[in-house]
Amino acid sequence: GKYPVESVRMMSQIGDITEREFPYGYFRDIRQKMVSKTQSVTEAISSASCEVAETINAKAIISTTMSGYTARQIAKHRPPIAVLAVTPSTVTRRRLALVWGVECLLVDDFSTTDGMLKQTVRSLAQYELKRDDKLVITAGIPFGASGQTNLIQVHEIR
């Protein structure tokens, strides 16, 4: 149309207001009550990670992921804190760039829990985390396979 810049600016304002005012918490609670007993382990951990993060006032939920599935499952709950996906896959990083509320960090391939945790915390330096800040981390053990999320860990910055 005649006013493309103004149109984009207005759409951006509408999006900002909607994201800020929409009652995500209310709908998250309803979704929790409606969740069937047949949910997958990954879905259960994704839901639980949001609950744990809110309960302990965590600074972020970190999803170590090969395919991005767990990060997408976490994002669908619209947690009110940062969701950071940590992956060694550039393909997964590009795919997650389109997911609401997920920021993706590319790391070297990890093969152990300790290695994953060290790389993850090191990659978070840009987020200005402080001593005693808490993070909720999800992962799949053993590493390297998609769809294996089976771990939640609360990590405190030291």
Short mmCIF file of N, CA and C in Angstrom, two decimals:
data_model
loop_
_atom_site.label_atom_id
_atom_site.label_comp_id
_atom_site.label_asym_id
_atom_site.label_seq_id
_atom_site.Cartn_x
_atom_site.Cartn_y
_atom_site.Cartn_z
N GLY A 1 0.79 -1.18 0.00
CA GLY A 1 0.00 0.00 0.00
C GLY A 1 0.85 1.26 0.00
N LYS A 2 0.21 2.34 0.32
CA LYS A 2 0.87 3.64 0.30
C LYS A 2 1.80 3.85 1.49
N TYR A 3 1.56 3.19 2.60
CA TYR A 3 2.31 3.46 3.82
C TYR A 3 2.93 2.17 4.40
N PRO A 4 3.89 1.58 3.71
CA PRO A 4 4.44 0.30 4.19
C PRO A 4 5.18 0.41 5.52
N VAL A 5 5.94 1.46 5.71
CA VAL A 5 6.70 1.62 6.95
C VAL A 5 5.75 1.79 8.14
N GLU A 6 4.75 2.63 7.96
CA GLU A 6 3.77 2.86 9.02
C GLU A 6 2.98 1.59 9.33
N SER A 7 2.67 0.82 8.28
CA SER A 7 1.93 -0.44 8.46
C SER A 7 2.73 -1.43 9.29
N VAL A 8 4.00 -1.57 8.96
CA VAL A 8 4.85 -2.50 9.71
C VAL A 8 5.02 -2.02 11.15
N ARG A 9 5.18 -0.73 11.34
CA ARG A 9 5.31 -0.17 12.69
C ARG A 9 4.05 -0.47 13.51
N MET A 10 2.89 -0.27 12.91
CA MET A 10 1.63 -0.53 13.62
C MET A 10 1.48 -2.02 13.94
N MET A 11 1.81 -2.90 12.99
CA MET A 11 1.73 -4.34 13.26
C MET A 11 2.68 -4.73 14.39
N SER A 12 3.85 -4.13 14.42
CA SER A 12 4.80 -4.40 15.49
C SER A 12 4.24 -3.97 16.84
N GLN A 13 3.61 -2.80 16.89
CA GLN A 13 3.01 -2.32 18.14
C GLN A 13 1.89 -3.25 18.60
N ILE A 14 1.07 -3.69 17.66
CA ILE A 14 -0.02 -4.61 17.99
C ILE A 14 0.54 -5.91 18.56
N GLY A 15 1.58 -6.44 17.91
CA GLY A 15 2.21 -7.67 18.40
C GLY A 15 2.80 -7.50 19.78
N ASP A 16 3.48 -6.38 20.01
CA ASP A 16 4.08 -6.12 21.33
C ASP A 16 3.02 -6.05 22.42
N ILE A 17 1.93 -5.35 22.15
CA ILE A 17 0.86 -5.21 23.14
C ILE A 17 0.20 -6.57 23.40
N THR A 18 -0.05 -7.32 22.34
CA THR A 18 -0.67 -8.64 22.49
C THR A 18 0.21 -9.57 23.32
N GLU A 19 1.50 -9.62 23.02
CA GLU A 19 2.41 -10.48 23.77
C GLU A 19 2.47 -10.08 25.24
N ARG A 20 2.42 -8.80 25.52
CA ARG A 20 2.52 -8.31 26.89
C ARG A 20 1.22 -8.55 27.67
N GLU A 21 0.07 -8.40 27.03
CA GLU A 21 -1.21 -8.41 27.74
C GLU A 21 -1.94 -9.75 27.73
N PHE A 22 -1.60 -10.65 26.80
CA PHE A 22 -2.33 -11.90 26.69
C PHE A 22 -2.11 -12.75 27.94
N PRO A 23 -3.16 -13.35 28.49
CA PRO A 23 -3.04 -14.11 29.75
C PRO A 23 -2.49 -15.53 29.52
N TYR A 24 -1.21 -15.63 29.14
CA TYR A 24 -0.62 -16.93 28.88
C TYR A 24 -0.70 -17.85 30.10
N GLY A 25 -0.49 -17.30 31.29
CA GLY A 25 -0.52 -18.10 32.51
C GLY A 25 -1.86 -18.79 32.71
N TYR A 26 -2.94 -18.06 32.43
CA TYR A 26 -4.29 -18.62 32.57
C TYR A 26 -4.47 -19.82 31.64
N PHE A 27 -4.07 -19.65 30.38
CA PHE A 27 -4.23 -20.73 29.42
C PHE A 27 -3.27 -21.88 29.69
N ARG A 28 -2.11 -21.59 30.26
CA ARG A 28 -1.17 -22.64 30.63
C ARG A 28 -1.79 -23.51 31.72
N ASP A 29 -2.46 -22.87 32.69
CA ASP A 29 -3.12 -23.62 33.76
C ASP A 29 -4.23 -24.51 33.22
N ILE A 30 -5.01 -23.99 32.29
CA ILE A 30 -6.07 -24.79 31.68
C ILE A 30 -5.47 -25.97 30.92
N ARG A 31 -4.41 -25.72 30.16
CA ARG A 31 -3.76 -26.79 29.40
C ARG A 31 -3.25 -27.87 30.34
N GLN A 32 -2.68 -27.47 31.48
CA GLN A 32 -2.17 -28.43 32.45
C GLN A 32 -3.28 -29.34 32.96
N LYS A 33 -4.46 -28.78 33.21
CA LYS A 33 -5.58 -29.56 33.73
C LYS A 33 -6.13 -30.52 32.68
N MET A 34 -5.98 -30.16 31.40
CA MET A 34 -6.54 -30.97 30.33
C MET A 34 -5.56 -32.00 29.78
N VAL A 35 -4.31 -31.95 30.21
CA VAL A 35 -3.31 -32.86 29.68
C VAL A 35 -3.73 -34.30 29.98
N SER A 36 -3.67 -35.12 28.96
CA SER A 36 -4.08 -36.51 29.16
C SER A 36 -2.97 -37.29 29.86
N LYS A 37 -3.34 -38.40 30.40
CA LYS A 37 -2.38 -39.26 31.09
C LYS A 37 -1.45 -39.97 30.11
N THR A 38 -1.73 -39.88 28.82
CA THR A 38 -0.93 -40.58 27.83
C THR A 38 0.14 -39.70 27.19
N GLN A 39 0.46 -38.58 27.81
CA GLN A 39 1.47 -37.71 27.21
C GLN A 39 2.83 -38.40 27.22
N SER A 40 3.69 -37.98 26.29
CA SER A 40 5.02 -38.57 26.21
C SER A 40 5.89 -38.06 27.35
N VAL A 41 7.00 -38.73 27.56
CA VAL A 41 7.95 -38.31 28.59
C VAL A 41 8.45 -36.90 28.28
N THR A 42 8.76 -36.63 27.01
CA THR A 42 9.24 -35.30 26.63
C THR A 42 8.21 -34.23 26.93
N GLU A 43 6.94 -34.49 26.63
CA GLU A 43 5.89 -33.52 26.93
C GLU A 43 5.75 -33.31 28.43
N ALA A 44 5.84 -34.38 29.20
CA ALA A 44 5.73 -34.26 30.66
C ALA A 44 6.90 -33.45 31.22
N ILE A 45 8.10 -33.69 30.73
CA ILE A 45 9.27 -32.95 31.21
C ILE A 45 9.20 -31.50 30.78
N SER A 46 8.71 -31.24 29.58
CA SER A 46 8.57 -29.86 29.11
C SER A 46 7.60 -29.09 29.99
N SER A 47 6.48 -29.70 30.28
CA SER A 47 5.49 -29.07 31.15
C SER A 47 6.05 -28.88 32.56
N ALA A 48 6.69 -29.90 33.08
CA ALA A 48 7.25 -29.83 34.44
C ALA A 48 8.35 -28.79 34.53
N SER A 49 9.15 -28.64 33.48
CA SER A 49 10.23 -27.65 33.53
C SER A 49 9.67 -26.24 33.65
N CYS A 50 8.54 -25.98 33.02
CA CYS A 50 7.90 -24.66 33.15
C CYS A 50 7.39 -24.46 34.58
N GLU A 51 6.79 -25.49 35.15
CA GLU A 51 6.29 -25.41 36.53
C GLU A 51 7.43 -25.20 37.52
N VAL A 52 8.50 -25.98 37.37
CA VAL A 52 9.64 -25.86 38.27
C VAL A 52 10.26 -24.47 38.16
N ALA A 53 10.44 -24.00 36.93
CA ALA A 53 11.05 -22.68 36.72
C ALA A 53 10.25 -21.58 37.39
N GLU A 54 8.93 -21.67 37.27
CA GLU A 54 8.08 -20.66 37.90
C GLU A 54 8.14 -20.76 39.42
N THR A 55 8.15 -21.97 39.93
CA THR A 55 8.16 -22.18 41.38
C THR A 55 9.44 -21.66 42.03
N ILE A 56 10.59 -21.89 41.39
CA ILE A 56 11.87 -21.49 42.00
C ILE A 56 12.35 -20.13 41.51
N ASN A 57 11.53 -19.46 40.69
CA ASN A 57 11.89 -18.15 40.15
C ASN A 57 13.19 -18.23 39.35
N ALA A 58 13.28 -19.20 38.46
CA ALA A 58 14.46 -19.39 37.62
C ALA A 58 14.60 -18.25 36.62
N LYS A 59 15.83 -18.01 36.19
CA LYS A 59 16.10 -16.96 35.21
C LYS A 59 15.84 -17.44 33.79
N ALA A 60 15.96 -18.76 33.56
CA ALA A 60 15.76 -19.29 32.21
C ALA A 60 15.51 -20.79 32.28
N ILE A 61 14.89 -21.29 31.20
CA ILE A 61 14.77 -22.73 30.98
C ILE A 61 15.70 -23.03 29.82
N ILE A 62 16.59 -23.98 30.02
CA ILE A 62 17.56 -24.34 29.00
C ILE A 62 17.23 -25.73 28.51
N SER A 63 17.08 -25.85 27.21
CA SER A 63 16.79 -27.14 26.61
C SER A 63 17.97 -27.55 25.76
N THR A 64 18.69 -28.60 26.18
CA THR A 64 19.74 -29.13 25.31
C THR A 64 19.02 -30.06 24.35
N THR A 65 19.24 -29.84 23.06
CA THR A 65 18.40 -30.51 22.08
C THR A 65 19.14 -30.83 20.80
N MET A 66 18.80 -31.94 20.21
CA MET A 66 19.35 -32.30 18.90
C MET A 66 18.38 -31.89 17.79
N SER A 67 17.09 -32.10 18.01
CA SER A 67 16.09 -31.83 16.96
C SER A 67 15.31 -30.55 17.20
N GLY A 68 15.27 -30.06 18.44
CA GLY A 68 14.49 -28.88 18.77
C GLY A 68 13.11 -29.20 19.30
N TYR A 69 12.75 -30.47 19.34
CA TYR A 69 11.40 -30.86 19.76
C TYR A 69 11.09 -30.42 21.18
N THR A 70 12.01 -30.66 22.11
CA THR A 70 11.75 -30.30 23.50
C THR A 70 11.61 -28.80 23.66
N ALA A 71 12.45 -28.03 22.98
CA ALA A 71 12.35 -26.56 23.05
C ALA A 71 10.99 -26.10 22.54
N ARG A 72 10.50 -26.72 21.47
CA ARG A 72 9.17 -26.35 20.95
C ARG A 72 8.08 -26.72 21.95
N GLN A 73 8.22 -27.87 22.60
CA GLN A 73 7.24 -28.29 23.60
C GLN A 73 7.22 -27.33 24.79
N ILE A 74 8.39 -26.88 25.21
CA ILE A 74 8.47 -25.90 26.30
C ILE A 74 7.83 -24.59 25.87
N ALA A 75 8.16 -24.13 24.68
CA ALA A 75 7.66 -22.84 24.18
C ALA A 75 6.14 -22.82 24.08
N LYS A 76 5.52 -23.95 23.81
CA LYS A 76 4.06 -23.94 23.68
C LYS A 76 3.36 -23.62 25.00
N HIS A 77 4.08 -23.75 26.12
CA HIS A 77 3.52 -23.38 27.43
C HIS A 77 3.66 -21.88 27.70
N ARG A 78 4.35 -21.18 26.82
CA ARG A 78 4.55 -19.72 26.95
C ARG A 78 5.06 -19.32 28.34
N PRO A 79 6.18 -19.91 28.79
CA PRO A 79 6.68 -19.54 30.11
C PRO A 79 7.08 -18.06 30.12
N PRO A 80 6.94 -17.41 31.27
CA PRO A 80 7.24 -15.98 31.35
C PRO A 80 8.72 -15.66 31.47
N ILE A 81 9.58 -16.66 31.25
CA ILE A 81 11.03 -16.44 31.30
C ILE A 81 11.66 -16.92 30.00
N ALA A 82 12.94 -16.66 29.85
CA ALA A 82 13.65 -17.02 28.62
C ALA A 82 13.70 -18.54 28.45
N VAL A 83 13.52 -18.97 27.20
CA VAL A 83 13.72 -20.37 26.84
C VAL A 83 14.92 -20.38 25.90
N LEU A 84 15.99 -21.03 26.33
CA LEU A 84 17.21 -21.09 25.54
C LEU A 84 17.44 -22.52 25.10
N ALA A 85 17.52 -22.72 23.80
CA ALA A 85 17.81 -24.04 23.26
C ALA A 85 19.30 -24.10 22.96
N VAL A 86 19.95 -25.14 23.43
CA VAL A 86 21.38 -25.33 23.22
C VAL A 86 21.54 -26.56 22.34
N THR A 87 22.17 -26.38 21.18
CA THR A 87 22.29 -27.48 20.24
C THR A 87 23.62 -27.43 19.50
N PRO A 88 24.13 -28.59 19.11
CA PRO A 88 25.31 -28.61 18.25
C PRO A 88 24.94 -28.59 16.76
N SER A 89 23.66 -28.56 16.45
CA SER A 89 23.18 -28.66 15.07
C SER A 89 22.79 -27.30 14.49
N THR A 90 23.44 -26.93 13.38
CA THR A 90 23.09 -25.67 12.72
C THR A 90 21.70 -25.75 12.10
N VAL A 91 21.29 -26.92 11.66
CA VAL A 91 19.95 -27.10 11.09
C VAL A 91 18.89 -26.84 12.16
N THR A 92 19.09 -27.42 13.34
CA THR A 92 18.15 -27.20 14.44
C THR A 92 18.13 -25.74 14.85
N ARG A 93 19.28 -25.12 14.88
CA ARG A 93 19.34 -23.69 15.24
C ARG A 93 18.50 -22.86 14.28
N ARG A 94 18.61 -23.13 12.98
CA ARG A 94 17.82 -22.37 12.00
C ARG A 94 16.33 -22.63 12.18
N ARG A 95 15.95 -23.87 12.43
CA ARG A 95 14.53 -24.19 12.62
C ARG A 95 13.96 -23.50 13.85
N LEU A 96 14.72 -23.46 14.92
CA LEU A 96 14.23 -22.87 16.17
C LEU A 96 14.18 -21.35 16.11
N ALA A 97 14.81 -20.76 15.12
CA ALA A 97 14.74 -19.30 14.97
C ALA A 97 13.31 -18.84 14.73
N LEU A 98 12.45 -19.75 14.29
CA LEU A 98 11.06 -19.41 13.98
C LEU A 98 10.09 -19.71 15.13
N VAL A 99 10.59 -20.25 16.22
CA VAL A 99 9.71 -20.66 17.32
C VAL A 99 9.56 -19.53 18.33
N TRP A 100 8.32 -19.27 18.74
CA TRP A 100 8.01 -18.20 19.67
C TRP A 100 8.80 -18.36 20.96
N GLY A 101 9.48 -17.30 21.36
CA GLY A 101 10.12 -17.25 22.67
C GLY A 101 11.38 -18.06 22.85
N VAL A 102 11.87 -18.71 21.81
CA VAL A 102 13.06 -19.55 21.93
C VAL A 102 14.25 -18.85 21.30
N GLU A 103 15.32 -18.76 22.06
CA GLU A 103 16.59 -18.28 21.52
C GLU A 103 17.53 -19.48 21.49
N CYS A 104 18.23 -19.64 20.40
CA CYS A 104 19.05 -20.83 20.22
C CYS A 104 20.53 -20.49 20.28
N LEU A 105 21.28 -21.32 20.99
CA LEU A 105 22.72 -21.16 21.11
C LEU A 105 23.40 -22.39 20.50
N LEU A 106 24.38 -22.14 19.65
CA LEU A 106 25.11 -23.22 19.00
C LEU A 106 26.35 -23.54 19.84
N VAL A 107 26.53 -24.82 20.17
CA VAL A 107 27.68 -25.26 20.96
C VAL A 107 28.36 -26.42 20.25
N ASP A 108 29.55 -26.78 20.74
CA ASP A 108 30.22 -27.97 20.23
C ASP A 108 29.41 -29.20 20.63
N ASP A 109 29.63 -30.27 19.92
CA ASP A 109 28.94 -31.52 20.24
C ASP A 109 29.33 -31.95 21.65
N PHE A 110 28.35 -32.43 22.42
CA PHE A 110 28.65 -32.88 23.77
C PHE A 110 28.32 -34.35 23.91
N SER A 111 29.10 -35.04 24.73
CA SER A 111 28.88 -36.47 24.88
C SER A 111 28.66 -36.90 26.33
N THR A 112 28.89 -35.98 27.27
CA THR A 112 28.68 -36.31 28.68
C THR A 112 27.83 -35.23 29.34
N THR A 113 27.22 -35.58 30.44
CA THR A 113 26.40 -34.61 31.17
C THR A 113 27.24 -33.45 31.66
N ASP A 114 28.41 -33.73 32.20
CA ASP A 114 29.29 -32.66 32.68
C ASP A 114 29.74 -31.75 31.54
N GLY A 115 30.10 -32.34 30.40
CA GLY A 115 30.50 -31.55 29.24
C GLY A 115 29.37 -30.68 28.74
N MET A 116 28.16 -31.23 28.71
CA MET A 116 26.99 -30.46 28.29
C MET A 116 26.77 -29.29 29.24
N LEU A 117 26.83 -29.53 30.53
CA LEU A 117 26.59 -28.49 31.52
C LEU A 117 27.65 -27.38 31.42
N LYS A 118 28.91 -27.76 31.29
CA LYS A 118 29.99 -26.76 31.18
C LYS A 118 29.81 -25.89 29.94
N GLN A 119 29.55 -26.53 28.79
CA GLN A 119 29.36 -25.76 27.55
C GLN A 119 28.14 -24.85 27.64
N THR A 120 27.08 -25.36 28.23
CA THR A 120 25.86 -24.58 28.34
C THR A 120 26.09 -23.35 29.20
N VAL A 121 26.66 -23.53 30.38
CA VAL A 121 26.90 -22.40 31.28
C VAL A 121 27.88 -21.41 30.64
N ARG A 122 28.91 -21.90 29.96
CA ARG A 122 29.87 -21.03 29.27
C ARG A 122 29.18 -20.21 28.19
N SER A 123 28.26 -20.82 27.47
CA SER A 123 27.58 -20.11 26.38
C SER A 123 26.59 -19.06 26.90
N LEU A 124 26.28 -19.12 28.20
CA LEU A 124 25.34 -18.17 28.79
C LEU A 124 26.01 -16.91 29.32
N ALA A 125 27.31 -16.77 29.14
CA ALA A 125 28.04 -15.61 29.66
C ALA A 125 27.43 -14.30 29.20
N GLN A 126 26.91 -14.27 27.98
CA GLN A 126 26.33 -13.04 27.42
C GLN A 126 25.04 -12.61 28.13
N TYR A 127 24.46 -13.45 28.96
CA TYR A 127 23.18 -13.14 29.59
C TYR A 127 23.31 -12.51 30.97
N GLU A 128 24.53 -12.22 31.39
CA GLU A 128 24.77 -11.51 32.65
C GLU A 128 24.07 -12.18 33.84
N LEU A 129 24.21 -13.47 33.93
CA LEU A 129 23.66 -14.18 35.08
C LEU A 129 24.51 -13.88 36.31
N LYS A 130 23.87 -13.84 37.45
CA LYS A 130 24.56 -13.52 38.69
C LYS A 130 24.65 -14.77 39.58
N ARG A 131 25.53 -14.68 40.53
CA ARG A 131 25.69 -15.75 41.51
C ARG A 131 24.33 -16.04 42.16
N ASP A 132 24.02 -17.29 42.33
CA ASP A 132 22.78 -17.79 42.93
C ASP A 132 21.58 -17.75 41.99
N ASP A 133 21.73 -17.24 40.76
CA ASP A 133 20.65 -17.35 39.79
C ASP A 133 20.41 -18.83 39.49
N LYS A 134 19.15 -19.18 39.30
CA LYS A 134 18.81 -20.57 39.04
C LYS A 134 18.39 -20.75 37.59
N LEU A 135 18.76 -21.90 37.03
CA LEU A 135 18.39 -22.29 35.68
C LEU A 135 17.75 -23.67 35.75
N VAL A 136 16.75 -23.90 34.91
CA VAL A 136 16.17 -25.23 34.77
C VAL A 136 16.67 -25.78 33.45
N ILE A 137 17.31 -26.93 33.50
CA ILE A 137 17.92 -27.52 32.30
C ILE A 137 17.23 -28.84 31.99
N THR A 138 16.87 -29.02 30.72
CA THR A 138 16.33 -30.31 30.27
C THR A 138 17.34 -30.94 29.32
N ALA A 139 17.40 -32.26 29.34
CA ALA A 139 18.34 -32.97 28.46
C ALA A 139 17.85 -34.39 28.25
N GLY A 140 18.44 -35.02 27.28
CA GLY A 140 18.19 -36.43 27.03
C GLY A 140 19.47 -37.21 27.25
N ILE A 141 19.41 -38.22 28.07
CA ILE A 141 20.57 -39.06 28.37
C ILE A 141 20.25 -40.45 27.85
N PRO A 142 21.04 -41.08 27.04
CA PRO A 142 22.33 -40.63 26.53
C PRO A 142 22.17 -39.56 25.44
N PHE A 143 23.20 -38.75 25.26
CA PHE A 143 23.17 -37.67 24.29
C PHE A 143 23.26 -38.20 22.87
N GLY A 144 22.82 -37.37 21.94
CA GLY A 144 23.03 -37.66 20.53
C GLY A 144 21.82 -38.15 19.77
N ALA A 145 20.77 -38.55 20.45
CA ALA A 145 19.58 -39.04 19.77
C ALA A 145 18.43 -38.07 19.99
N SER A 146 17.58 -37.95 19.00
CA SER A 146 16.39 -37.10 19.12
C SER A 146 15.31 -37.84 19.90
N GLY A 147 14.46 -37.08 20.57
CA GLY A 147 13.31 -37.66 21.25
C GLY A 147 13.65 -38.41 22.52
N GLN A 148 14.77 -38.12 23.14
CA GLN A 148 15.20 -38.85 24.33
C GLN A 148 15.18 -38.01 25.60
N THR A 149 14.47 -36.88 25.62
CA THR A 149 14.48 -36.02 26.80
C THR A 149 13.93 -36.78 28.00
N ASN A 150 14.77 -36.90 29.03
CA ASN A 150 14.38 -37.67 30.21
C ASN A 150 14.99 -37.11 31.49
N LEU A 151 15.45 -35.84 31.44
CA LEU A 151 16.13 -35.28 32.60
C LEU A 151 15.77 -33.82 32.80
N ILE A 152 15.50 -33.46 34.04
CA ILE A 152 15.36 -32.05 34.43
C ILE A 152 16.40 -31.83 35.53
N GLN A 153 17.13 -30.73 35.41
CA GLN A 153 18.11 -30.40 36.43
C GLN A 153 17.98 -28.92 36.78
N VAL A 154 18.02 -28.62 38.06
CA VAL A 154 18.08 -27.22 38.49
C VAL A 154 19.55 -26.92 38.75
N HIS A 155 20.04 -25.90 38.07
CA HIS A 155 21.45 -25.51 38.21
C HIS A 155 21.52 -24.12 38.80
N GLU A 156 22.35 -23.97 39.82
CA GLU A 156 22.53 -22.67 40.45
C GLU A 156 23.89 -22.11 40.05
N ILE A 157 23.92 -20.86 39.58
CA ILE A 157 25.16 -20.23 39.14
C ILE A 157 26.06 -20.01 40.35
N ARG A 158 27.30 -20.42 40.22
CA ARG A 158 28.30 -20.26 41.29
C ARG A 158 29.43 -19.38 40.82
#
